[in-house]
Short mmCIF file of C-alpha atoms in Angstrom, two decimals:
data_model
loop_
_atom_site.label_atom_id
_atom_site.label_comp_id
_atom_site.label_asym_id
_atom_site.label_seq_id
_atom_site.Cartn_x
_atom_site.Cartn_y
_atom_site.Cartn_z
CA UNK A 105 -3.14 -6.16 -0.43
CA UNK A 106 -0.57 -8.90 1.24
CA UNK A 107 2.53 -6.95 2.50
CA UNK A 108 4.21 -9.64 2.16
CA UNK A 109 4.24 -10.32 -1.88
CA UNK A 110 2.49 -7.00 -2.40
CA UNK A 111 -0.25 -8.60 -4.62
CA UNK A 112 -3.95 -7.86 -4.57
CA UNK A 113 -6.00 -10.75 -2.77
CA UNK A 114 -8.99 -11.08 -3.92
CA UNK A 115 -11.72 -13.24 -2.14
CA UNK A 116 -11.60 -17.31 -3.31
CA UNK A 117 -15.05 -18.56 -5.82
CA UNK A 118 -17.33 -20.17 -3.36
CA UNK A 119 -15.72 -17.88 -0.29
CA UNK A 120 -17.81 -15.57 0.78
CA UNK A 121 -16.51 -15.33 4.71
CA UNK A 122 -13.51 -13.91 3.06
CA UNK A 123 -15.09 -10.73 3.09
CA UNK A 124 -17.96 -10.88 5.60
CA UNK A 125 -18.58 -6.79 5.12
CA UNK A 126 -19.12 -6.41 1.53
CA UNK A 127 -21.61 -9.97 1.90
CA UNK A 128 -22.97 -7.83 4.60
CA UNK A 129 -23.83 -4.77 2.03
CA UNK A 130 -24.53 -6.88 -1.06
CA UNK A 131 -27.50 -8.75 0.58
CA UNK A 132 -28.79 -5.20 1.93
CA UNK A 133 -28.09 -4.11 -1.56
CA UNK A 134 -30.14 -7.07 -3.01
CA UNK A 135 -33.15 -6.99 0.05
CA UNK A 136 -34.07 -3.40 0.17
CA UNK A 137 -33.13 -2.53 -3.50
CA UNK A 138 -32.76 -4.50 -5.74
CA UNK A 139 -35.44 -7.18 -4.97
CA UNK A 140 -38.29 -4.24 -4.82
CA UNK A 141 -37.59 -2.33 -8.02
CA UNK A 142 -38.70 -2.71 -11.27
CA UNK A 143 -35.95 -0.75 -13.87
CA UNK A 144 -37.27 0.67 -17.39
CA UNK A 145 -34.12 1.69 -18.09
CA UNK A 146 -30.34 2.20 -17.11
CA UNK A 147 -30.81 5.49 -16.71
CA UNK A 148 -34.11 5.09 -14.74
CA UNK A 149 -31.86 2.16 -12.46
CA UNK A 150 -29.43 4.46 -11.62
CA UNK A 151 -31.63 7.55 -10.69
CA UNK A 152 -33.50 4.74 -8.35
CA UNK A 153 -30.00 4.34 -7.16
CA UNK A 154 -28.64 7.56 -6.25
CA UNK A 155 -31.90 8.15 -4.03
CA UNK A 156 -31.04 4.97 -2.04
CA UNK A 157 -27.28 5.99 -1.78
CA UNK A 158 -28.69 8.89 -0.24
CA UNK A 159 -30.74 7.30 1.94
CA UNK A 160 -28.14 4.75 2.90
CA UNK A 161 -25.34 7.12 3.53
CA UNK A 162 -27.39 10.19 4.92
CA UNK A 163 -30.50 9.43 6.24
CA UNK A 164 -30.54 6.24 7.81
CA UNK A 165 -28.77 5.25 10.93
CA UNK A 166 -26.60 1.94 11.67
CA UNK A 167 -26.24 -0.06 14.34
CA UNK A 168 -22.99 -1.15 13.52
CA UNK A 169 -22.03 2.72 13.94
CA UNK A 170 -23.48 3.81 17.27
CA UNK A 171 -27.01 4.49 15.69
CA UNK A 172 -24.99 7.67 13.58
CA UNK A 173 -25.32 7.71 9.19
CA UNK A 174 -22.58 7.15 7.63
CA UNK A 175 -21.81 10.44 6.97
CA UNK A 176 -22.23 11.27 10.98
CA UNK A 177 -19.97 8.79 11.70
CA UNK A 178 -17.18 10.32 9.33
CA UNK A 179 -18.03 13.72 10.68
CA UNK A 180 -17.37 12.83 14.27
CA UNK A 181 -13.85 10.69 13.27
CA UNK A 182 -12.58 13.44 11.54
CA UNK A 183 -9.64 15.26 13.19
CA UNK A 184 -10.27 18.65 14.21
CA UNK A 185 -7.21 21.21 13.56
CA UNK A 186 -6.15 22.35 16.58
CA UNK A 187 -5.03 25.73 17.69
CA UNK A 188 -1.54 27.00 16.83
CA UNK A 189 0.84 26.93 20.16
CA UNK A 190 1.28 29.97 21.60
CA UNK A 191 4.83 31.41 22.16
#
């Protein structure tokens, strides 16, 4: 979102530097799932799917994140509550 006029940018046709990240993930998307599955059905894409979300987010580490998953990486940002001061 600009700050500035407070509208939604959204990345130009023909663009795709804008938004190096999600290029980044849609050509991992297309290499290791899409390109190597055959789908019977909607329901059948979308159970194939879930087990590479899993896989992506859970199993699997990334460079780009010190070698943690995703969901190791979250874990070890998160905040830990700390004790209440004594008085």
């Amino acid at each position: 979102m600009n700050e500035r006029t407070g509208l939604i940018e959204l990345v130009r046709p023909g663009k795709p530097t804008d938004n190096g990240l999600i290029e980044s993930f849609n050509g991992r998307l297309r290499d290791e799932f899409l390109n190597v599955n055959e789908f019977v059905t909607l329901h059948d894409a979308r159970e194939k799917l879930k087990v590479w979300q899993d896989d992506y987010n859970y199993h699997r580490p990334h460079g780009s994140l010190g070698n943690l998953t995703p969901s190791e990486f979250v874990n070890s940002r998160s905040v830990q509550p700390k004790e209440a001061a004594s008085l």
